[in-house]
CSV table of C-alpha atoms in Angstrom, one decimal:
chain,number,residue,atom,x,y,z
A,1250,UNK,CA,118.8,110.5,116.6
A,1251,UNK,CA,117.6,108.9,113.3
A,1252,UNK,CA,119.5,111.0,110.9
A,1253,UNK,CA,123.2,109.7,112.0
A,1254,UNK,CA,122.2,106.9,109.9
A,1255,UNK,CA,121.4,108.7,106.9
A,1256,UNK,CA,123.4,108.9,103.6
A,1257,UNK,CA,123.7,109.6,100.4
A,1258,UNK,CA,120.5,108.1,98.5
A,1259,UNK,CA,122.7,105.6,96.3
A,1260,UNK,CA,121.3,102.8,93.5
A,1261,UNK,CA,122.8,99.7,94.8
A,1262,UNK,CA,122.3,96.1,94.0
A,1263,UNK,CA,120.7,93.8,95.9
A,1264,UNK,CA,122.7,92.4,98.9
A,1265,UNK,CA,123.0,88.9,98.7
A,1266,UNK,CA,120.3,88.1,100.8
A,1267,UNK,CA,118.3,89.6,98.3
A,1268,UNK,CA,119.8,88.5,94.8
A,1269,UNK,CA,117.7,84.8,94.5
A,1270,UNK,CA,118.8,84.0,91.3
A,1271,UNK,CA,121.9,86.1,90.3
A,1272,UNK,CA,121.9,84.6,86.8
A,1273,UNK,CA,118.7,85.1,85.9
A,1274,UNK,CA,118.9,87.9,82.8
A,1275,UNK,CA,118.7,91.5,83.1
A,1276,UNK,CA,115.3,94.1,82.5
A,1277,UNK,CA,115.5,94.7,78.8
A,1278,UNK,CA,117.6,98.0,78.3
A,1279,UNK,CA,115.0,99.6,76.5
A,1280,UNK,CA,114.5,103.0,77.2
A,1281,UNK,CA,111.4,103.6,80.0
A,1282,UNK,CA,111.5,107.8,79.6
A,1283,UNK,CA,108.3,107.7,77.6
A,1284,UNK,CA,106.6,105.9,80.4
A,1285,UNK,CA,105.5,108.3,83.3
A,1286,UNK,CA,104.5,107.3,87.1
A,1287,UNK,CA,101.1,108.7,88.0
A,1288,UNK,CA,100.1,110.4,90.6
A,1289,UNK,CA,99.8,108.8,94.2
A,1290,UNK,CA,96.5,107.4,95.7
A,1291,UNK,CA,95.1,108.7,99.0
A,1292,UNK,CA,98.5,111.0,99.1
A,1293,UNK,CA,96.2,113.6,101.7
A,1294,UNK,CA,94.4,110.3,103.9
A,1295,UNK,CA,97.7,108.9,103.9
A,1296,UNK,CA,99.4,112.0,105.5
A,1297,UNK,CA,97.0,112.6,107.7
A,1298,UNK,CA,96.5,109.1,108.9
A,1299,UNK,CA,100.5,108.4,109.1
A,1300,UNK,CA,101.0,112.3,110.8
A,1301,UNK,CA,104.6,112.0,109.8
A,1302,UNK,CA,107.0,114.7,112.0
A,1303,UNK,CA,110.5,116.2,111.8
A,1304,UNK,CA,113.1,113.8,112.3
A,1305,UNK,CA,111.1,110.5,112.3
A,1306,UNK,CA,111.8,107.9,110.3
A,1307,UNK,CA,108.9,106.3,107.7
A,1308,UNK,CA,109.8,103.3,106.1
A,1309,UNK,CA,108.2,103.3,102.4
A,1310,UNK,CA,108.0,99.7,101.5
A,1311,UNK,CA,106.9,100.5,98.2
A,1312,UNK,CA,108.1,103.9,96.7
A,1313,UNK,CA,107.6,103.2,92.7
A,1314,UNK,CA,107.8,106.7,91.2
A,1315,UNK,CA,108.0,108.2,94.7
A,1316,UNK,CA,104.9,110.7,94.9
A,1317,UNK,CA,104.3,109.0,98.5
A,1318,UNK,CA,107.5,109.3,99.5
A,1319,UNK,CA,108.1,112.8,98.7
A,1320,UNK,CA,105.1,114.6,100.2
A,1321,UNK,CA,106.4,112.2,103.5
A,1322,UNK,CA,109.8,114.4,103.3
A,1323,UNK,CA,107.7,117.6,102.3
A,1324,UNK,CA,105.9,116.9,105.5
A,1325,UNK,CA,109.0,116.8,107.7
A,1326,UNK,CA,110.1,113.3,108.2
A,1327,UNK,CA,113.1,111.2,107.0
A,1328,UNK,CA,112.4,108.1,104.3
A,1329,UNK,CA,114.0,105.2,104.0
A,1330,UNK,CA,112.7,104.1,100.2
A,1331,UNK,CA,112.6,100.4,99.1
A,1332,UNK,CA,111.1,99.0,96.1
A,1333,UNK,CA,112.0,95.6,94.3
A,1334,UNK,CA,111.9,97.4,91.1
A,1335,UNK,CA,115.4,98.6,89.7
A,1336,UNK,CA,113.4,101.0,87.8
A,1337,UNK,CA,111.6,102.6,90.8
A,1338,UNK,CA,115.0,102.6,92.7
A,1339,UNK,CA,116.9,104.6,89.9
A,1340,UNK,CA,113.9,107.0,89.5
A,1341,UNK,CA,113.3,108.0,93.0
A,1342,UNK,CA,116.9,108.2,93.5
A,1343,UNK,CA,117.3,110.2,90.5
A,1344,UNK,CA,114.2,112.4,91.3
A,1345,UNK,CA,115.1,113.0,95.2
A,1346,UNK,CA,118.6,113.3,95.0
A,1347,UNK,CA,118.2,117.3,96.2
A,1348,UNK,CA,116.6,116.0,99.6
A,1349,UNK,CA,120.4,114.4,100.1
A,1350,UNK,CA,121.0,112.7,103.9
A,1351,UNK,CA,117.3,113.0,104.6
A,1352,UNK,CA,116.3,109.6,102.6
A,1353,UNK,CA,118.2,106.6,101.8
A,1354,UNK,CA,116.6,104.2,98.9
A,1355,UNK,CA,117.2,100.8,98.1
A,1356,UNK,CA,116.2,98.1,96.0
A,1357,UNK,CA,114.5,95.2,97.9
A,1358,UNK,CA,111.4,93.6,98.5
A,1359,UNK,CA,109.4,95.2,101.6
A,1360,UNK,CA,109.5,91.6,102.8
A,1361,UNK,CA,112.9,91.7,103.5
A,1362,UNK,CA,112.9,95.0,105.3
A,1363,UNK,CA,114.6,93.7,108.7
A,1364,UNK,CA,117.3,93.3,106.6
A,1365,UNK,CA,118.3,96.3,105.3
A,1366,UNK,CA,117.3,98.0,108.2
A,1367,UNK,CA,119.9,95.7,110.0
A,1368,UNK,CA,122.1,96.5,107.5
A,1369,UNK,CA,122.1,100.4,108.2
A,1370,UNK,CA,122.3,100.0,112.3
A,1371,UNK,CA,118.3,101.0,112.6
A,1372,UNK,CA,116.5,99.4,115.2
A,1373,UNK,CA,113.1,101.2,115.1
A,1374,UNK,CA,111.3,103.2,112.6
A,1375,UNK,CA,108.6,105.8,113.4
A,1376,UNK,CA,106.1,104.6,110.6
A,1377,UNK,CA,105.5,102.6,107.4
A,1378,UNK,CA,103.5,103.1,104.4
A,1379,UNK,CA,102.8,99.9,101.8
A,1380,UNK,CA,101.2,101.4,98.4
A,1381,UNK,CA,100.3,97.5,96.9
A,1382,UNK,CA,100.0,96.7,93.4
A,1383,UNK,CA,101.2,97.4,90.0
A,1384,UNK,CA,102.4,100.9,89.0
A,1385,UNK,CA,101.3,102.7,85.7
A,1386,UNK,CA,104.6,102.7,84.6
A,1387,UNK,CA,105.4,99.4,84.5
A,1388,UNK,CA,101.8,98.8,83.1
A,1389,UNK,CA,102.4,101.1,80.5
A,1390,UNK,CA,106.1,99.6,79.0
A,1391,UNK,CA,105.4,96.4,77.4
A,1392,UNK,CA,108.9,95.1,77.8
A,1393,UNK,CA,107.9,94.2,81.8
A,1394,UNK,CA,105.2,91.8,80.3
A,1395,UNK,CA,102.6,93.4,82.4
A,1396,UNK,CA,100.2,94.9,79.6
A,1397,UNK,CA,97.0,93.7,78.2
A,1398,UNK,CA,97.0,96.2,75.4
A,1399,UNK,CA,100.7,96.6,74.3
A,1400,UNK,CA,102.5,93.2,73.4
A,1401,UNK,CA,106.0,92.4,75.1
A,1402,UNK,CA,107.2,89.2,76.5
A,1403,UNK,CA,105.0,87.0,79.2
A,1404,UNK,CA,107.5,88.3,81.1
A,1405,UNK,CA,105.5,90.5,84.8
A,1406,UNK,CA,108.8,90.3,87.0
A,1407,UNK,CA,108.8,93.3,89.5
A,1408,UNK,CA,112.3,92.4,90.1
A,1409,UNK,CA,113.7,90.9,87.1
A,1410,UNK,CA,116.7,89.4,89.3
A,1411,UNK,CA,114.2,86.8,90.0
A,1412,UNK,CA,113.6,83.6,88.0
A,1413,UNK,CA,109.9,83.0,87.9
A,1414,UNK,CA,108.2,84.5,84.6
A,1415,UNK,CA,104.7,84.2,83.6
A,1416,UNK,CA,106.1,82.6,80.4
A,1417,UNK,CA,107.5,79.4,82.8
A,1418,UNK,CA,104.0,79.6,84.5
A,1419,UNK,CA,101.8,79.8,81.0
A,1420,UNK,CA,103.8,76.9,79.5
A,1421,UNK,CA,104.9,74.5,82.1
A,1422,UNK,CA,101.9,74.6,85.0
A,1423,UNK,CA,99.2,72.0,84.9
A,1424,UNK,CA,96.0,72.0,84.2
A,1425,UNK,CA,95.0,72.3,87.8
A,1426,UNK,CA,97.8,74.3,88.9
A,1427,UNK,CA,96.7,76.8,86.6
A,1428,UNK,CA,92.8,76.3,87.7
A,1429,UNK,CA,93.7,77.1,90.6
A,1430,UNK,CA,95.5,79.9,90.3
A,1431,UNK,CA,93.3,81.8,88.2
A,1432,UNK,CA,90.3,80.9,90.8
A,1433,UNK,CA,92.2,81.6,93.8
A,1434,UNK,CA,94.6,84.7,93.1
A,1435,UNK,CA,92.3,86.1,89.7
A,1436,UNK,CA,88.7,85.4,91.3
A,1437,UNK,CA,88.3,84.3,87.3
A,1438,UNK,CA,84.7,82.9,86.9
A,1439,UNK,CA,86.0,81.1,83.9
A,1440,UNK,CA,89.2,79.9,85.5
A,1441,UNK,CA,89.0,76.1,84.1
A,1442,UNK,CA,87.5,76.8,80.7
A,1443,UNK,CA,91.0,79.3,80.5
A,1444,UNK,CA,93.2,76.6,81.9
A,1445,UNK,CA,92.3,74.1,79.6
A,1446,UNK,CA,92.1,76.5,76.4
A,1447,UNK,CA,95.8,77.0,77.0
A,1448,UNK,CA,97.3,74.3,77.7
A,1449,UNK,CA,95.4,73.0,74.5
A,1450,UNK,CA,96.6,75.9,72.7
A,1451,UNK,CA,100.4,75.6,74.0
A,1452,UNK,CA,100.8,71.8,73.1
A,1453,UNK,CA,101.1,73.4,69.2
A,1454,UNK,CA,102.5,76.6,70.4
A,1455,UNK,CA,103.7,78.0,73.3
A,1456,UNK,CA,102.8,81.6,75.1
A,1457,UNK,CA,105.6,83.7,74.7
A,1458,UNK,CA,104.1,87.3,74.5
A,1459,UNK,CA,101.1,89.4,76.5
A,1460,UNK,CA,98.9,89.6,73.4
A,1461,UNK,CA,98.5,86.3,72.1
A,1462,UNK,CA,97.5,85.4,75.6
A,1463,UNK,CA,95.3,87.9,76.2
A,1464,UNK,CA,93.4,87.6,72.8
A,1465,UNK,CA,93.0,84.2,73.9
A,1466,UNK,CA,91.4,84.6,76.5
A,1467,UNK,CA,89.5,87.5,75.1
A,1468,UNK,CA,87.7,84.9,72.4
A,1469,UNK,CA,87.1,82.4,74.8
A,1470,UNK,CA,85.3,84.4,77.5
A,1471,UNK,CA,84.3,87.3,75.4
A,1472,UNK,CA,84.4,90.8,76.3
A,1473,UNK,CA,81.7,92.3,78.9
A,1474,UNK,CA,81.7,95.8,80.3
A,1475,UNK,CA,84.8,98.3,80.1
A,1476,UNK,CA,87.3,95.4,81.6
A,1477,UNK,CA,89.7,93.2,79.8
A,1478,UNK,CA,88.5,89.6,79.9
A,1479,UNK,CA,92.3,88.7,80.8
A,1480,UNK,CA,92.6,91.1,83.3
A,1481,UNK,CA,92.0,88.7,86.3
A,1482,UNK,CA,94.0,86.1,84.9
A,1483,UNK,CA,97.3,88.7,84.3
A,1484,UNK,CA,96.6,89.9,88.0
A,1485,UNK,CA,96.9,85.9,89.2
A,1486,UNK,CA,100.1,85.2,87.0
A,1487,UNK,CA,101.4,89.1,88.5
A,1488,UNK,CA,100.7,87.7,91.5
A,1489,UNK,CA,102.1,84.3,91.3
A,1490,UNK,CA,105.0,85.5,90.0
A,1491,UNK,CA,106.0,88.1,92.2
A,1492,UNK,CA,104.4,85.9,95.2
A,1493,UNK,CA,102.5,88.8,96.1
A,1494,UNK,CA,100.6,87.6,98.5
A,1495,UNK,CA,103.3,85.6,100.5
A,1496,UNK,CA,105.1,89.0,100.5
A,1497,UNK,CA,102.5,90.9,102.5
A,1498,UNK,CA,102.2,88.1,105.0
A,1499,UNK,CA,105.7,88.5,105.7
A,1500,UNK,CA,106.1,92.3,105.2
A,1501,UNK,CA,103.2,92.8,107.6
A,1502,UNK,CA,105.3,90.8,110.5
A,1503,UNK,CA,108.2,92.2,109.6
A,1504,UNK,CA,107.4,95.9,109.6
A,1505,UNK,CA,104.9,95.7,112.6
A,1506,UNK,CA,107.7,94.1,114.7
A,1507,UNK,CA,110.1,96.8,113.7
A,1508,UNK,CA,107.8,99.9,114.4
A,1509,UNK,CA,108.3,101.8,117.6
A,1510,UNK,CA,105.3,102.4,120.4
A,1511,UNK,CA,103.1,105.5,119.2
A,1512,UNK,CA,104.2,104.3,115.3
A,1513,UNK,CA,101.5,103.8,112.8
A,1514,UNK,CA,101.5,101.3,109.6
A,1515,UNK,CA,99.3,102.4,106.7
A,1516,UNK,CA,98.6,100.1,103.7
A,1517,UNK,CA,96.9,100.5,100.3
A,1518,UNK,CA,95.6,97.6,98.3
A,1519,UNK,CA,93.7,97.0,95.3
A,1520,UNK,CA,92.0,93.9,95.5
A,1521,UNK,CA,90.0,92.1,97.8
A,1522,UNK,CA,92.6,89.5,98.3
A,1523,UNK,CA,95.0,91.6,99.7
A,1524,UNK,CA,92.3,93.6,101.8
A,1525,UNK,CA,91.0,90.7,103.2
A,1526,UNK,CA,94.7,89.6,104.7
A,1527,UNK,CA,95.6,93.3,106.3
A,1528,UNK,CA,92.3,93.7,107.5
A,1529,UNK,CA,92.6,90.0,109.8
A,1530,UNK,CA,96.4,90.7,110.5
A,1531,UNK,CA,95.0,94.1,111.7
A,1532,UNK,CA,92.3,92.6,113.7
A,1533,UNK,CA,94.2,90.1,114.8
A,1534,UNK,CA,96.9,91.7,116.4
A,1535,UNK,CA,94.3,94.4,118.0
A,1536,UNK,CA,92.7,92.1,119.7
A,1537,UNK,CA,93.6,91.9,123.7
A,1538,UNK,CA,92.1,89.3,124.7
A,1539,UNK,CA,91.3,85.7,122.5
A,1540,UNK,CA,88.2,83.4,123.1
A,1541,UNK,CA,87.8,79.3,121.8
A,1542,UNK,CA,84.6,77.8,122.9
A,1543,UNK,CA,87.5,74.8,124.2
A,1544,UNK,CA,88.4,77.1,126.7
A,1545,UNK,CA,86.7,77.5,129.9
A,1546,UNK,CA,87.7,81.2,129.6
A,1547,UNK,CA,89.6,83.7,127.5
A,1548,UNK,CA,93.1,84.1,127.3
A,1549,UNK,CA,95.5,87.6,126.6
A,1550,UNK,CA,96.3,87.7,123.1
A,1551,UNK,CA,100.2,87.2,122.7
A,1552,UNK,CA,99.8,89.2,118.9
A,1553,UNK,CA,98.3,92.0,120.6
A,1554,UNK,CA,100.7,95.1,119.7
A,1555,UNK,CA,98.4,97.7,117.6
A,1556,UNK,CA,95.2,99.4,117.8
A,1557,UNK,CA,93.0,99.6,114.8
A,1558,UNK,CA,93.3,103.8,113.9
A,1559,UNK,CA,90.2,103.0,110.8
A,1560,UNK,CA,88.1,100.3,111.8
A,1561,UNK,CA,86.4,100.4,108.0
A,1562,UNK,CA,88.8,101.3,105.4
A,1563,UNK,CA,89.4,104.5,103.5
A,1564,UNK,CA,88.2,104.7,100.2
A,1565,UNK,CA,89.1,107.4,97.7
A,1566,UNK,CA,86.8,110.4,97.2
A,1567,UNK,CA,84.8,111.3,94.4
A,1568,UNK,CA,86.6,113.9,93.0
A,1569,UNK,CA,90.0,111.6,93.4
A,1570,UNK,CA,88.5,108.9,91.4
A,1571,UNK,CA,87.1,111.2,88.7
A,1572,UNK,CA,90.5,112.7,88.7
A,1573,UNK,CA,92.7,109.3,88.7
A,1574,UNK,CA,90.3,106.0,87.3
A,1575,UNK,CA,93.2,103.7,88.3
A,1576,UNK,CA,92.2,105.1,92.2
A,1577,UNK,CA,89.0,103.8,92.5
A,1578,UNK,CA,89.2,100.0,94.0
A,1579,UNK,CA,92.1,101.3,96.3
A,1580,UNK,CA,91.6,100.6,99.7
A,1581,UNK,CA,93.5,102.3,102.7
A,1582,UNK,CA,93.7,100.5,106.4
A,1583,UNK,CA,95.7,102.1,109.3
A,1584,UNK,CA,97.3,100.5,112.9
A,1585,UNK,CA,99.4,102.1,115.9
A,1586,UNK,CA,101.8,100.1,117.3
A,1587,UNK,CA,101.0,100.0,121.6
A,1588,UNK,CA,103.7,97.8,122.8
């Protein structure tokens, strides 16, 4: 039985397996009541898809204001909530405390999701949803850095135990480095141009807050359309930062190795970066057999453990963009563990 390992939802900190830089400073203290979670994307594709049932257990990787992860318990099933963000953790705690023994909730990265499963005695768990991506709450409070309208420290830390800030990335990357990233993680057209704008700019001053960054890049690239010129460059230091995309690699392991025969895995994203990585880890590991053209003939794939349940993703309808903008790039991919 799953629910002999239940208890009391409680905010704890971070184990120390978790805590990488225990000295790093604290999230500003600044009250975060005015700042509201939205409402959940693809909550009715995701419950359908995941078919969540009394007394399993669904392991919510990313529970942020916990929409997800209450129409999970609604539906019948147990949750064990993690998020990174102390915020999320205290909300959903705070918000879910009713449900009692039926969910647990921790802070920690869905990376590290072995862990604090070994850490309760769970060996198996009968599902696991990943909702990718930056929550309108933290968007919304400038104090997490995260804003492109509201100014507040360079600061995008989804765990602000952490040590990496976009500040240390802004002021002390290279030239290059910074190329780079904005090309590789942003998809930014005008990655170099942005590059060397600021580390002209920082050799007078350095970048300290959201606004001064963004207005730089603003009058650089200029604005065209509805979106921010900075936006892609915020989304690459986010992700940099938070090492976003190294966390889903592992995440994806990790959680697929830890779901039980008949369990499915369901994951939103909301770029084409991450897509692109669940989609091959999905196809990947759904593959049974492997051909090379060096091989005189194929082999049995030793990744094969899940079967594609959407072979093209899930998109959000109509209606559920009109309804929710911040829904419409969102992206939703489902396996079944078979072995």
């Amino acid at each position: 039985m799953l629910r002999q390992h239940f208890i009391n939802p409680l905010w704890i900190a971070p184990p120390a397996w978790f805590a990488l830089d225990p000295k790093a400073p604290e999230e500003s203290s600044e009250s975060t009541e005015d700042f509201i979670y939205h409402r959940p994307v693809l909550q009715r594709e995701v419950l359908e898809l995941l078919n969540p049932k009394a007394g399993v257990l669904i392991l919510d990787g990313t529970c942020g204001g916990g929409g997800h992860t209450e129409a999970l318990l609604e539906s019948g099933a147990d949750v064990l909530a993690l998020d990174q963000d102390p915020d999320a953790v205290q909300h959903v705690t705070e918000r879910l405390a009713h449900l009692g023994r039926r969910i647990i909730v921790r802070q920690a990265n869905f990376r590290y999701a072995d862990c604090v499963l070994d850490e309760l005695g769970i060996r198996t768990i009968g599902g696991v949803l990943l909702d990718l991506g930056v929550s309108s709450r933290q968007l919304e409070n400038a104090q997490r850095g995260f804003s492109l309208i509201r100014n507040g420290p360079l600061d995008m830390r989804m765990n602000p135990r952490t040590s990496l800030t976009a500040t240390t990335i802004v002021n002390d990357y290279g030239e290059q480095e910074l190329t780079r990233l904005f090309r590789e993680l942003g998809e930014e057209p005008a990655a170099r141009r942005i590059a060397s704008m600021i580390v002209k700019m920082r050799k007078t001053s350095a970048f300290h807050e959201t606004l001064p960054l963004a207005r730089t890049i603003e009058k650089l690239v200029g604005r065209h359309g509805r979106q921010h010129p900075a936006t892609q460059v915020f989304q690459a230091l986010r992700m940099e930062v938070n090492d976003e995309l190294g966390a889903l690699e592992q995440g994806l392991r990790v959680l697929t190795t830890r779901l039980e025969r008949g369990g499915r895995i369901a994951v939103i994203t909301f770029h084409s970066l991450e897509d692109r990585m669940v989609k091959n880890f999905f196809r990947d590991h759904s593959k049974e057999w492997v051909d090379r053209p060096e091989w005189p003939e194929p082999r049995r794939n030793p990744d094969h453990d899940v079967a594609l349940v959407t072979p093209k993703p899930v998109e959000p309808s109509e209606e559920e963009q009109r309804a929710n903008p911040r829904s419409r790039s969102a992206k939703l991919r489902v396996a079944e563990k078979i072995k």
